[in-house]
Tab-separated table of C-alpha atoms and ligand atoms in Angstrom:
chain	number	residue	atom	x	y	z
A	872	MET	CA	29.916	3.545	-14.051
A	873	LYS	CA	29.944	4.217	-17.669
A	874	LEU	CA	29.815	1.266	-20.198
A	875	THR	CA	33.788	2.518	-21.511
A	876	ASP	CA	34.777	2.416	-18.185
A	877	LEU	CA	34.869	-1.654	-18.952
A	878	LEU	CA	36.430	-1.331	-21.949
A	879	ARG	CA	40.274	-2.181	-20.242
A	880	PHE	CA	38.772	-5.768	-19.762
A	881	ASN	CA	39.167	-7.965	-23.172
A	882	GLN	CA	37.486	-11.178	-21.887
A	883	ILE	CA	34.028	-10.481	-20.768
A	884	VAL	CA	30.840	-12.727	-19.778
A	885	ILE	CA	27.543	-11.125	-19.258
A	886	GLN	CA	25.940	-12.783	-16.746
A	887	LEU	CA	21.701	-12.936	-16.342
A	888	HIS	CA	19.797	-14.055	-13.506
A	889	ASP	CA	18.646	-17.753	-13.242
A	890	ASN	CA	15.613	-18.253	-15.203
A	891	PRO	CA	16.019	-15.236	-16.790
A	892	ASP	CA	13.433	-13.022	-18.300
A	893	ALA	CA	12.857	-10.772	-21.163
A	894	ASP	CA	14.364	-7.703	-19.468
A	895	ALA	CA	17.534	-9.613	-18.540
A	896	VAL	CA	17.847	-11.255	-22.127
A	897	GLY	CA	16.961	-7.888	-23.837
A	898	SER	CA	19.486	-5.943	-21.533
A	899	GLY	CA	22.186	-8.874	-21.877
A	900	TYR	CA	21.937	-8.649	-25.725
A	901	ALA	CA	22.384	-5.128	-26.287
A	902	LEU	CA	25.354	-5.269	-24.211
A	903	PHE	CA	27.019	-8.257	-25.982
A	904	ARG	CA	26.337	-6.449	-29.136
A	905	TYR	CA	28.164	-3.605	-27.780
A	906	PHE	CA	31.395	-5.311	-27.022
A	907	LYS	CA	31.105	-7.371	-29.810
A	908	SER	CA	31.300	-4.275	-31.864
A	909	LEU	CA	34.631	-3.378	-30.192
A	910	GLY	CA	35.895	-6.872	-30.850
A	911	LYS	CA	35.664	-7.948	-27.378
A	912	ASP	CA	35.897	-11.560	-26.413
A	913	VAL	CA	32.604	-11.608	-25.166
A	914	LYS	CA	29.685	-14.114	-24.529
A	915	MET	CA	26.067	-14.567	-22.674
A	916	ILE	CA	25.343	-16.736	-20.068
A	917	TYR	CA	22.856	-17.635	-17.122
A	918	GLY	CA	22.966	-20.646	-14.849
A	919	GLY	CA	20.605	-21.838	-12.083
A	920	ARG	CA	18.591	-25.336	-11.834
A	921	ASN	CA	16.456	-24.431	-15.024
A	922	VAL	CA	16.680	-24.253	-18.396
A	923	ILE	CA	14.792	-21.500	-20.405
A	924	SER	CA	11.247	-23.362	-21.021
A	925	LYS	CA	8.691	-20.402	-21.405
A	926	SER	CA	7.515	-20.093	-24.884
A	927	ASN	CA	7.748	-16.079	-25.397
A	928	MET	CA	11.291	-16.592	-24.253
A	929	LYS	CA	12.341	-19.090	-26.573
A	930	LEU	CA	10.580	-17.184	-29.506
A	931	MET	CA	12.385	-14.129	-28.358
A	932	LEU	CA	15.872	-16.014	-28.179
A	933	SER	CA	15.538	-17.771	-31.795
A	934	GLU	CA	13.789	-15.024	-33.595
A	935	LEU	CA	16.431	-12.351	-32.569
A	936	GLU	CA	18.896	-14.891	-32.531
A	937	ILE	CA	20.509	-14.422	-29.165
A	938	PRO	CA	23.635	-16.503	-28.445
A	939	LEU	CA	22.545	-16.961	-24.594
A	940	GLU	CA	24.561	-20.044	-23.150
A	941	TYR	CA	22.963	-21.853	-20.058
A	942	THR	CA	25.727	-23.275	-18.184
A	943	ARG	CA	26.889	-24.827	-14.688
A	944	GLU	CA	30.734	-24.070	-14.753
A	945	LEU	CA	32.497	-21.286	-15.813
A	946	GLU	CA	35.917	-20.521	-16.428
A	947	LYS	CA	37.094	-17.457	-14.239
A	948	PRO	CA	36.735	-14.684	-16.871
A	949	GLU	CA	38.455	-11.449	-16.618
A	950	LEU	CA	35.512	-9.505	-16.536
A	951	LEU	CA	31.867	-10.914	-14.992
A	952	LEU	CA	29.233	-8.277	-15.816
A	953	THR	CA	25.722	-9.292	-14.045
A	954	VAL	CA	22.688	-7.925	-15.419
A	955	ASP	CA	19.184	-6.879	-14.182
A	956	CYS	CA	20.444	-8.518	-11.251
A	957	GLN	CA	23.621	-8.291	-8.434
A	958	TYR	CA	26.423	-10.447	-7.997
A	959	GLY	CA	26.076	-12.501	-5.055
A	960	GLN	CA	22.249	-12.499	-4.843
A	961	GLY	CA	20.141	-15.563	-4.396
A	962	ASN	CA	18.924	-15.758	-8.007
A	963	VAL	CA	22.343	-15.592	-9.593
A	964	ALA	CA	24.347	-18.833	-9.750
A	965	HIS	CA	27.792	-18.200	-8.308
A	966	PHE	CA	30.826	-18.152	-10.710
A	967	ASP	CA	34.601	-17.034	-9.835
A	968	ALA	CA	35.739	-13.710	-11.589
A	969	GLU	CA	38.645	-11.916	-11.625
A	970	ASN	CA	36.637	-8.713	-11.672
A	971	VAL	CA	32.943	-7.993	-11.281
A	972	ALA	CA	30.674	-5.277	-12.708
A	973	VAL	CA	26.903	-5.018	-12.118
A	974	ILE	CA	23.720	-3.385	-14.197
A	975	ASP	CA	20.557	-3.647	-12.288
A	976	HIS	CA	17.311	-1.946	-11.493
A	977	HIS	CA	16.529	-3.549	-8.140
A	978	ALA	CA	16.615	-2.018	-4.888
A	979	THR	CA	18.848	-3.783	-2.770
A	980	GLY	CA	20.311	-0.789	-0.820
A	981	LYS	CA	23.390	-0.957	-3.261
A	982	ILE	CA	24.140	2.476	-4.733
A	983	SER	CA	26.118	2.776	-8.045
A	984	ASP	CA	29.889	3.005	-7.944
A	985	GLU	CA	32.831	2.756	-10.296
A	986	MET	CA	31.963	-0.935	-11.035
A	987	SER	CA	28.223	-1.039	-10.521
A	988	GLU	CA	25.505	1.153	-12.278
A	989	ILE	CA	22.116	0.670	-10.335
A	990	ARG	CA	18.973	2.557	-10.928
A	991	CYS	CA	15.927	1.718	-8.971
A	992	ASN	CA	14.007	4.468	-10.623
A	993	LEU	CA	13.669	3.005	-13.684
A	994	VAL	CA	11.253	0.085	-14.403
A	995	SER	CA	13.431	-2.078	-16.508
A	996	CYS	CA	17.355	-2.824	-16.745
A	997	SER	CA	16.707	-2.319	-20.602
A	998	THR	CA	16.201	1.607	-20.046
A	999	ILE	CA	19.402	1.793	-18.254
A	1000	CYS	CA	21.274	-0.021	-20.606
A	1001	TYR	CA	19.480	1.976	-23.425
A	1002	ALA	CA	20.900	5.134	-21.913
A	1003	MET	CA	24.501	3.691	-20.946
A	1004	LEU	CA	24.563	2.767	-24.713
A	1005	LYS	CA	23.200	5.845	-25.890
A	1006	ASP	CA	25.847	7.527	-23.646
A	1007	ALA	CA	28.648	5.450	-25.125
A	1008	GLY	CA	27.719	6.394	-28.869
A	1009	PHE	CA	26.226	3.062	-29.952
A	1010	ASP	CA	23.259	3.004	-32.031
A	1011	VAL	CA	20.844	0.630	-30.431
A	1012	ASN	CA	18.480	1.512	-33.674
A	1013	ALA	CA	21.402	-0.011	-35.697
A	1014	ASP	CA	20.231	-3.569	-35.695
A	1015	SER	CA	16.352	-4.152	-34.959
A	1016	ARG	CA	16.986	-7.100	-32.926
A	1017	ILE	CA	18.901	-4.830	-30.505
A	1018	ALA	CA	15.939	-2.206	-30.264
A	1019	THR	CA	13.484	-5.443	-30.245
A	1020	GLY	CA	15.272	-7.143	-27.407
A	1021	LEU	CA	15.406	-3.528	-25.464
A	1022	TYR	CA	11.701	-3.088	-26.046
A	1023	TYR	CA	10.290	-5.986	-25.276
A	1024	GLY	CA	12.316	-6.560	-21.868
A	1025	LEU	CA	10.915	-2.932	-20.930
A	1026	TYR	CA	6.976	-4.051	-22.193
A	1027	MET	CA	7.423	-7.150	-20.183
A	1028	ASP	CA	9.187	-5.686	-16.921
A	1029	SER	CA	6.484	-2.662	-16.804
A	1030	SER	CA	3.297	-4.845	-16.654
A	1031	GLN	CA	2.999	-4.231	-20.556
A	1032	LEU	CA	4.186	-0.546	-20.296
A	1033	SER	CA	1.798	0.157	-17.916
A	1034	GLU	CA	3.646	0.476	-15.089
A	1035	ILE	CA	6.494	3.015	-16.146
A	1036	SER	CA	7.303	6.437	-14.384
A	1037	HIS	CA	10.546	7.627	-15.808
A	1038	PRO	CA	10.873	9.826	-18.516
A	1039	LEU	CA	13.739	7.958	-19.908
A	1040	ASP	CA	11.553	4.922	-20.106
A	1041	ARG	CA	8.727	6.763	-22.300
A	1042	ASP	CA	11.894	8.198	-24.210
A	1043	MET	CA	12.784	4.754	-25.265
A	1044	ILE	CA	9.569	3.909	-26.211
A	1045	ASP	CA	9.579	6.885	-28.479
A	1046	TYR	CA	12.933	6.508	-29.775
A	1047	LEU	CA	13.428	2.617	-30.420
A	1048	ARG	CA	12.484	1.368	-33.956
A	1049	TYR	CA	11.503	-2.374	-32.821
A	1050	ASP	CA	9.996	-5.397	-35.125
A	1051	LYS	CA	6.413	-4.594	-34.318
A	1052	SER	CA	5.067	-8.171	-35.569
A	1053	LEU	CA	7.705	-10.020	-33.751
A	1054	VAL	CA	6.610	-7.993	-30.399
A	1055	THR	CA	3.069	-8.762	-31.315
A	1056	ARG	CA	3.835	-12.821	-31.623
A	1057	LEU	CA	5.652	-12.553	-28.466
A	1058	LYS	CA	2.847	-10.782	-26.553
A	1059	TYR	CA	0.462	-13.563	-27.358
A	1060	ALA	CA	3.010	-16.391	-26.124
A	1061	ASN	CA	2.787	-15.038	-22.841
A	1062	PHE	CA	1.187	-17.583	-20.613
A	1063	SER	CA	1.136	-21.079	-20.424
A	1064	ILE	CA	-2.360	-23.000	-19.541
A	1065	SER	CA	-0.733	-23.627	-15.420
A	1066	GLU	CA	-0.085	-19.680	-15.175
A	1067	LEU	CA	-3.967	-19.439	-16.128
A	1068	GLU	CA	-4.865	-21.723	-13.526
A	1069	THR	CA	-2.404	-19.997	-11.054
A	1070	ALA	CA	-4.098	-16.622	-11.964
A	1071	GLY	CA	-7.610	-18.095	-11.504
A	1072	ILE	CA	-6.839	-19.290	-7.971
A	1073	ALA	CA	-5.443	-15.995	-7.119
A	1074	ILE	CA	-8.616	-14.460	-8.268
A	1075	SER	CA	-10.676	-16.340	-6.236
A	1076	HIS	CA	-9.002	-16.227	-3.082
A	1077	ASN	CA	-8.998	-12.066	-2.534
A	1078	ASN	CA	-8.764	-10.325	0.905
A	1079	TYR	CA	-11.408	-7.631	0.365
A	1080	LEU	CA	-11.129	-4.576	2.337
A	1081	ASP	CA	-14.707	-3.091	1.905
A	1082	LYS	CA	-14.370	-0.299	4.213
A	1083	TYR	CA	-11.718	1.201	1.729
A	1084	ARG	CA	-13.085	-0.623	-1.519
A	1085	ALA	CA	-9.608	-1.997	-1.752
A	1086	ALA	CA	-8.706	-5.781	-2.658
A	1087	ILE	CA	-5.217	-7.332	-1.567
A	1088	VAL	CA	-4.630	-10.642	-3.937
A	1089	LYS	CA	-2.062	-13.154	-3.353
A	1090	SER	CA	-0.993	-15.060	-6.320
A	1091	ASP	CA	1.094	-18.230	-6.224
A	1092	PRO	CA	4.748	-17.621	-7.482
A	1093	CYS	CA	4.600	-16.972	-11.416
A	1094	ASP	CA	5.272	-14.774	-14.103
A	1095	PRO	CA	5.556	-11.202	-12.565
A	1096	ASN	CA	3.443	-10.001	-15.775
A	1097	ILE	CA	0.412	-12.436	-14.302
A	1098	LEU	CA	0.237	-9.949	-11.666
A	1099	GLY	CA	-0.624	-7.082	-14.041
A	1100	VAL	CA	-2.978	-9.096	-15.864
A	1101	ILE	CA	-4.642	-9.930	-12.507
A	1102	GLY	CA	-4.845	-6.292	-11.571
A	1103	ASP	CA	-6.309	-5.173	-14.463
A	1104	PHE	CA	-8.971	-7.479	-14.269
A	1105	VAL	CA	-9.342	-7.156	-10.200
A	1106	ILE	CA	-9.873	-3.173	-10.788
A	1107	GLN	CA	-13.046	-3.469	-12.800
A	1108	VAL	CA	-14.835	-4.694	-10.178
A	1109	ASP	CA	-17.591	-2.256	-9.435
A	1110	SER	CA	-16.887	-2.402	-5.554
A	1111	ILE	CA	-12.731	-2.458	-5.823
A	1112	ASP	CA	-11.139	0.821	-6.541
A	1113	ILE	CA	-7.878	-0.129	-5.270
A	1114	CYS	CA	-6.035	-3.377	-5.357
A	1115	VAL	CA	-2.646	-4.817	-4.370
A	1116	ILE	CA	-1.461	-8.216	-6.128
A	1117	PHE	CA	1.727	-9.400	-4.823
A	1118	ASN	CA	3.535	-12.999	-5.124
A	1119	GLU	CA	6.969	-14.280	-3.918
A	1120	CYS	CA	9.925	-13.997	-6.148
A	1121	ALA	CA	13.782	-13.784	-5.765
A	1122	GLY	CA	14.605	-11.917	-2.830
A	1123	GLY	CA	11.072	-10.866	-1.763
A	1124	TYR	CA	7.868	-9.818	-3.317
A	1125	LYS	CA	6.619	-8.244	-6.675
A	1126	LEU	CA	3.771	-6.229	-6.675
A	1127	SER	CA	1.226	-4.638	-9.106
A	1128	VAL	CA	-0.744	-1.959	-7.710
A	1129	ARG	CA	-4.053	-0.886	-9.591
A	1130	SER	CA	-6.438	2.433	-8.468
A	1131	CYS	CA	-9.357	3.952	-10.212
A	1132	SER	CA	-9.919	6.000	-7.365
A	1133	ILE	CA	-9.192	9.940	-8.282
A	1134	GLU	CA	-7.753	10.632	-4.960
A	1135	ALA	CA	-5.541	7.951	-4.639
A	1136	ALA	CA	-2.833	7.654	-7.480
A	1137	ALA	CA	-1.321	3.827	-7.849
A	1138	ASN	CA	2.317	5.304	-8.344
A	1139	GLU	CA	1.817	6.989	-5.193
A	1140	LEU	CA	0.095	4.139	-3.110
A	1141	ALA	CA	3.191	1.703	-4.869
A	1142	ALA	CA	5.658	4.157	-3.562
A	1143	PHE	CA	4.166	4.628	0.192
A	1144	ILE	CA	3.637	0.821	0.496
A	1145	THR	CA	7.298	0.215	-0.308
A	1146	ALA	CA	8.815	2.967	1.457
A	1147	GLU	CA	10.857	1.458	3.744
A	1148	THR	CA	11.047	-2.189	2.121
A	1149	GLY	CA	11.862	-1.605	-1.399
A	1150	ASN	CA	11.006	0.526	-4.319
A	1151	GLY	CA	7.775	1.325	-6.352
A	1152	GLY	CA	6.284	3.327	-8.823
A	1153	GLY	CA	4.516	4.329	-12.048
A	1154	HIS	CA	1.443	5.526	-13.378
A	1155	PHE	CA	-1.517	7.119	-12.172
A	1156	ASN	CA	-4.169	4.123	-12.565
A	1157	LYS	CA	-0.952	1.316	-12.783
A	1158	ALA	CA	1.910	0.973	-10.646
A	1159	GLY	CA	4.194	-1.836	-9.871
A	1160	GLY	CA	6.805	-2.520	-7.148
A	1161	PHE	CA	9.137	-4.872	-4.959
A	1162	ILE	CA	9.602	-5.544	-1.268
A	1163	SER	CA	13.047	-7.235	-0.319
A	1164	ALA	CA	12.347	-9.952	2.105
A	1165	ASP	CA	15.233	-8.992	4.279
A	1166	SER	CA	14.083	-5.254	4.577
A	1167	LEU	CA	10.606	-6.466	5.395
A	1168	LYS	CA	11.704	-8.282	8.356
A	1169	LYS	CA	13.544	-5.607	9.736
A	1170	VAL	CA	10.233	-3.715	10.007
A	1171	THR	CA	7.552	-6.238	10.869
A	1172	ALA	CA	6.918	-9.505	12.344
A	1173	GLU	CA	3.712	-9.952	10.272
A	1174	PRO	CA	2.825	-12.013	7.450
A	1175	ILE	CA	3.138	-9.967	4.017
A	1176	GLU	CA	-0.652	-9.967	3.159
A	1177	ARG	CA	-1.425	-8.455	6.644
A	1178	TYR	CA	1.552	-6.022	5.884
A	1179	LEU	CA	0.120	-5.120	2.918
A	1180	ALA	CA	-3.482	-4.136	3.904
A	1181	GLU	CA	-2.327	-2.128	6.812
A	1182	ARG	CA	0.005	-0.238	4.637
A	1183	VAL	CA	-2.976	0.586	2.247
A	1184	GLU	CA	-5.385	1.246	5.081
A	1185	GLU	CA	-2.757	3.883	6.247
A	1186	TYR	CA	-2.159	5.505	3.170
A	1187	LEU	CA	-5.930	5.901	2.693
A	1188	THR	CA	-6.584	7.517	5.847
A	1189	CYS	CA	-3.288	9.997	6.086
A	1190	TYR	CA	-4.179	12.800	3.818
A	1191	ASP	CA	-6.107	15.714	3.263
A	1192	VAL	CA	-7.509	17.021	-0.165
A	1193	VAL	CA	-7.675	20.390	-1.605
A	1194	ARG	CA	-9.814	21.578	-4.634
A	1195	PHE	CA	-9.156	24.656	-6.496
A	1196	THR	CA	-12.592	25.498	-6.844
A	1197	ASP	CA	-12.617	25.583	-2.810
A	1198	GLY	CA	-10.975	28.740	-2.622
A	1199	ILE	CA	-8.808	29.651	0.308
A	1200	LYS	CA	-10.027	28.155	3.803
A	1201	GLU	CA	-8.555	29.394	7.001
A	1202	ARG	CA	-7.062	32.266	5.512
A	1203	GLU	CA	-5.640	33.648	8.973
A	1204	ARG	CA	-3.461	30.739	8.890
A	1205	PHE	CA	-1.441	32.072	5.626
A	1206	ALA	CA	1.205	34.211	5.347
A	1207	ARG	CA	2.561	36.669	2.634
A	1208	PHE	CA	5.663	35.532	0.906
A	1209	ARG	CA	7.306	36.452	-2.394
A	1210	LYS	CA	9.661	35.027	-4.438
A	1211	LYS	CA	13.592	36.516	-4.060
A	1212	ALA	CA	14.934	37.892	-6.825
A	1213	GLY	CA	16.476	35.024	-8.857
A	1214	ILE	CA	16.822	33.635	-12.398
A	1215	PHE	CA	14.693	31.401	-14.044
A	1216	GLY	CA	14.091	30.204	-17.347
A	1217	TYR	CA	10.969	30.399	-19.531
A	1218	VAL	CA	10.018	29.318	-22.874
A	1219	LYS	CA	7.018	30.440	-24.693
A	1220	SER	CA	4.804	27.777	-26.079
A	1221	THR	CA	4.659	29.116	-29.283
A	1222	ASP	CA	8.360	28.543	-29.676
A	1223	VAL	CA	7.921	25.034	-29.284
A	1224	ALA	CA	5.218	24.068	-31.151
A	1225	PRO	CA	2.909	25.982	-33.731
A	1226	GLU	CA	-0.122	27.535	-32.195
A	1227	GLY	CA	-2.883	25.352	-31.713
A	1228	LYS	CA	-0.952	22.315	-31.645
A	1229	GLU	CA	-1.026	20.106	-28.410
A	1230	PHE	CA	2.182	18.693	-26.932
A	1231	ARG	CA	3.275	17.165	-23.764
A	1232	ILE	CA	5.435	18.463	-21.096
A	1233	ARG	CA	7.393	15.599	-20.336
A	1234	THR	CA	8.910	16.024	-16.542
A	1235	LEU	CA	10.163	13.718	-13.615
A	1236	GLU	CA	6.721	13.938	-12.130
A	1237	GLY	CA	4.837	12.951	-15.215
A	1238	ASP	CA	3.453	14.539	-18.612
A	1239	VAL	CA	1.725	17.845	-18.508
A	1240	LEU	CA	-0.818	18.559	-21.741
A	1241	VAL	CA	-0.260	21.943	-23.035
A	1242	THR	CA	-2.053	23.417	-26.211
A	1243	SER	CA	0.247	25.819	-28.122
A	1244	ARG	CA	-0.820	29.572	-27.630
A	1245	ASN	CA	0.733	32.909	-27.581
A	1246	ASP	CA	-0.496	33.560	-23.961
A	1247	ILE	CA	1.173	30.258	-22.448
A	1248	TYR	CA	4.797	29.923	-21.389
A	1249	ILE	CA	6.612	27.205	-19.870
A	1250	MET	CA	8.552	28.055	-16.858
A	1251	ILE	CA	12.054	26.061	-15.881
A	1252	GLY	CA	12.404	26.256	-12.241
A	1253	SER	CA	16.069	26.233	-10.767
A	1254	VAL	CA	16.022	22.531	-10.060
A	1255	GLY	CA	14.450	21.672	-13.596
A	1256	GLU	CA	10.802	21.691	-12.441
A	1257	VAL	CA	8.981	22.647	-15.638
A	1258	TYR	CA	5.069	24.161	-15.481
A	1259	PRO	CA	2.932	25.999	-17.683
A	1260	VAL	CA	2.162	29.761	-16.834
A	1261	GLU	CA	-0.136	32.135	-18.534
A	1262	ALA	CA	1.708	35.096	-20.014
A	1263	GLY	CA	-0.243	37.808	-18.134
A	1264	LYS	CA	0.801	35.904	-14.950
A	1265	PHE	CA	4.199	35.547	-16.182
A	1266	HIS	CA	4.763	39.395	-16.722
A	1267	ALA	CA	3.247	40.171	-13.477
A	1268	LYS	CA	5.814	38.153	-11.831
A	1269	TYR	CA	8.964	38.322	-14.069
A	1270	THR	CA	11.306	40.559	-16.070
A	1271	PRO	CA	12.057	38.539	-19.447
A	1272	LEU	CA	16.189	38.564	-20.014
A	1273	ASP	CA	17.292	38.276	-23.709
A	1274	GLU	CA	19.760	35.761	-22.871
A	1275	PRO	CA	19.855	32.022	-22.914
A	1276	PHE	CA	19.021	29.904	-19.890
A	1277	THR	CA	20.998	26.781	-19.272
A	1278	GLY	CA	21.213	24.469	-16.329
A	1279	GLU	CA	22.461	20.768	-15.462
A	1280	PHE	CA	19.453	18.720	-14.542
A	1281	GLU	CA	18.965	14.899	-13.832
A	1282	TYR	CA	16.373	14.844	-16.421
A	1283	ALA	CA	16.377	17.658	-18.897
A	1284	PRO	CA	13.157	18.941	-19.313
A	1285	SER	CA	11.591	18.067	-22.812
A	1286	VAL	CA	8.323	18.049	-24.790
A	1287	ILE	CA	6.879	15.947	-27.245
A	1288	ASP	CA	4.801	16.494	-30.100
A	1289	ILE	CA	1.846	14.752	-29.527
A	1290	ALA	CA	1.005	14.103	-33.405
A	1291	ALA	CA	4.579	13.250	-34.352
A	1292	GLY	CA	5.375	11.576	-31.123
A	1293	GLU	CA	8.564	12.759	-31.466
A	1294	PRO	CA	10.634	14.088	-28.282
A	1295	CYS	CA	12.712	17.445	-28.296
A	1296	GLU	CA	14.414	19.375	-25.917
A	1297	ILE	CA	13.052	22.704	-24.542
A	1298	LEU	CA	16.251	24.171	-23.079
A	1299	PRO	CA	17.543	25.556	-26.447
A	1300	TYR	CA	14.664	27.718	-26.553
A	1301	ALA	CA	14.959	28.907	-23.008
A	1302	LYS	CA	15.694	32.226	-21.992
A	1303	LYS	CA	16.011	33.886	-18.562
A	1304	CYS	CA	13.880	35.785	-16.527
A	1305	ARG	CA	14.264	37.347	-13.351
A	1306	ALA	CA	11.677	37.081	-10.521
A	1307	GLY	CA	10.263	40.880	-9.937
A	1308	GLN	CA	9.232	42.415	-6.933
A	1309	GLY	CA	5.721	42.327	-5.682
A	1310	ALA	CA	4.648	38.897	-6.961
A	1311	ALA	CA	3.228	37.897	-3.774
A	1312	ILE	CA	1.899	34.721	-2.454
A	1313	LEU	CA	-0.228	32.941	0.400
A	1314	ALA	CA	1.413	30.145	1.833
A	1315	LYS	CA	1.396	27.971	4.771
A	1316	PRO	CA	3.171	24.908	5.861
A	1317	LEU	CA	1.203	21.738	5.408
A	1318	ASP	CA	0.120	20.097	8.641
A	1319	LYS	CA	-0.145	16.392	6.867
A	1320	PHE	CA	-0.047	14.698	3.535
A	1321	THR	CA	-2.215	16.998	1.092
A	1322	LYS	CA	-3.253	16.141	-2.326
A	1323	VAL	CA	-4.045	19.304	-4.457
A	1324	PHE	CA	-6.319	19.512	-7.525
A	1325	SER	CA	-5.199	22.208	-9.239
A	1326	ALA	CA	-6.674	24.286	-12.188
A	1327	TRP	CA	-4.317	22.917	-14.666
A	1328	ASN	CA	-4.907	19.553	-16.550
A	1329	TYR	CA	-2.297	17.830	-14.702
A	1330	GLU	CA	-2.877	13.607	-14.758
A	1331	GLY	CA	-4.429	13.786	-11.426
A	1332	TYR	CA	-3.229	15.775	-8.434
A	1333	MET	CA	-0.243	17.501	-6.734
A	1334	SER	CA	0.625	16.188	-3.689
A	1335	GLY	CA	2.737	17.870	-0.547
A	1336	GLN	CA	4.143	16.009	2.362
A	1337	LYS	CA	4.051	17.511	5.951
A	1338	GLY	CA	6.111	20.854	6.181
A	1339	ASP	CA	5.615	21.526	2.172
A	1340	PHE	CA	3.765	24.566	1.518
A	1341	LEU	CA	0.413	25.001	0.078
A	1342	CYS	CA	0.204	28.392	-2.009
A	1343	TYR	CA	-2.143	30.780	-3.733
A	1344	THR	CA	-1.248	33.623	-5.876
A	1345	GLU	CA	-2.652	36.638	-4.184
A	1346	GLY	CA	-5.690	37.733	-5.465
A	1347	ASP	CA	-6.921	34.617	-6.915
A	1348	ASP	CA	-8.220	32.071	-4.645
A	1349	ASN	CA	-8.329	29.317	-7.067
A	1350	ASP	CA	-4.582	29.489	-7.887
A	1351	VAL	CA	-3.704	26.670	-5.897
A	1352	TYR	CA	-0.581	24.841	-6.002
A	1353	VAL	CA	2.195	23.150	-3.695
A	1354	VAL	CA	5.663	23.749	-3.491
A	1355	LYS	CA	8.162	21.537	-1.684
A	1356	ARG	CA	9.677	22.410	1.596
A	1357	LYS	CA	13.474	22.969	0.012
A	1358	ILE	CA	12.225	24.500	-2.973
A	1359	PHE	CA	9.914	26.937	-1.124
A	1360	ASP	CA	12.944	27.960	1.424
A	1361	ALA	CA	15.362	28.455	-1.571
A	1362	LEU	CA	12.846	30.506	-3.569
A	1363	TYR	CA	10.462	32.452	-1.552
A	1364	GLU	CA	10.893	35.196	1.554
A	1365	PRO	CA	8.078	36.541	4.129
A	1366	VAL	CA	6.769	40.200	3.318
A	1367	GLU	CA	6.032	42.281	6.223
B	1512	MN	MN1	14.107	-6.406	-14.692
């Protein structure tokens, strides 16, 4: 769905979920301003049992002058647009409407269609609205109140930005011109005394799995942000390397995951725990997730606490580790392959940034730090995957062509100038290259989930599932990497 698709309606009511949080309000307000700017008859409402009472939310509404109305009755509008929630859910007061549209980031099994935009890979609904408004040509920086609302929405839904994962979330942070002093005030009006007590009770009742240096912590229902705060505290305990903090929320359970173990990324663990029941993701050290109560019922009859402990144990005992310093083990199990002749993209790092400058390559998998040098190139694969390569290796494997490289990707690869903090796209600089013959690699399919610590300065490790390929550049036993099975099958062929 595009926002412009909704312009055929004139009377629009934006509905937030009951007990609206910063993300719902920030998202709703940005949309409100968009429709208002186009002369629509628009209002912003929420229903349910409670009127907003949290001090940060009251401050947000008054300082940003957000015309949010609490209502128990609504005259049937031409369009009801539920934001940060889905029509018909338990935490969304029911109102009749002639037409219903949805913008949300919660995984409920429902997918996007012509009247709904559901992106569960984004940590906040504010990010979806940012992207949709940008698409519709609306400048969210035109009024800092709009930008501030979106920023604070993302901030609060990502446990203070620590659980973001998608490059769009990061782009939004870089882009928004928000009111910094107001955000600071909001940050320090976050918890009430009773929530402080809730956090204290949660911490003193943790379930410690000493064999795995892991802790599962249950909190009473509270603001989801408390979970992140508890996690940040618990992970500092000397005998705890991993912790999962959770509580009940509308429709299921909200999770915060923390890890200081180099081999167990929090985002991977969050995705693993929630794989069958919801969604999860974030950073290497901090991540978040959601488990839907309905989905949980389908996979287990156990209490959530047991289920979480079992999933953590299962995760921690399910993988192998390969380090680039190990060299090739069991060489006889590897076969020779080479890249099929094909067209790829490449960019010289010095085209993107002056020599010696450090920049980040922003990809779906995360940011990779690179220092611009004559002998460092950036490769762009057929599905938009991006990685640094030494010029020597590049010229051995590829023939550069003097033609621009173009492609359509879910997220167009971009780089960030670290000093300036500005994102810039790299596709405009990209040229084609042809994979040459004789670029042989040694590869074998993985028998199980494997984590690979490569020689490049990645934020952690690459991981492969069973069936993905573990690869070495022939002649360099330390140049190890993982290629997803689908990509491997498309790009490589066996060499006799
Ligand atoms: Mn949200």
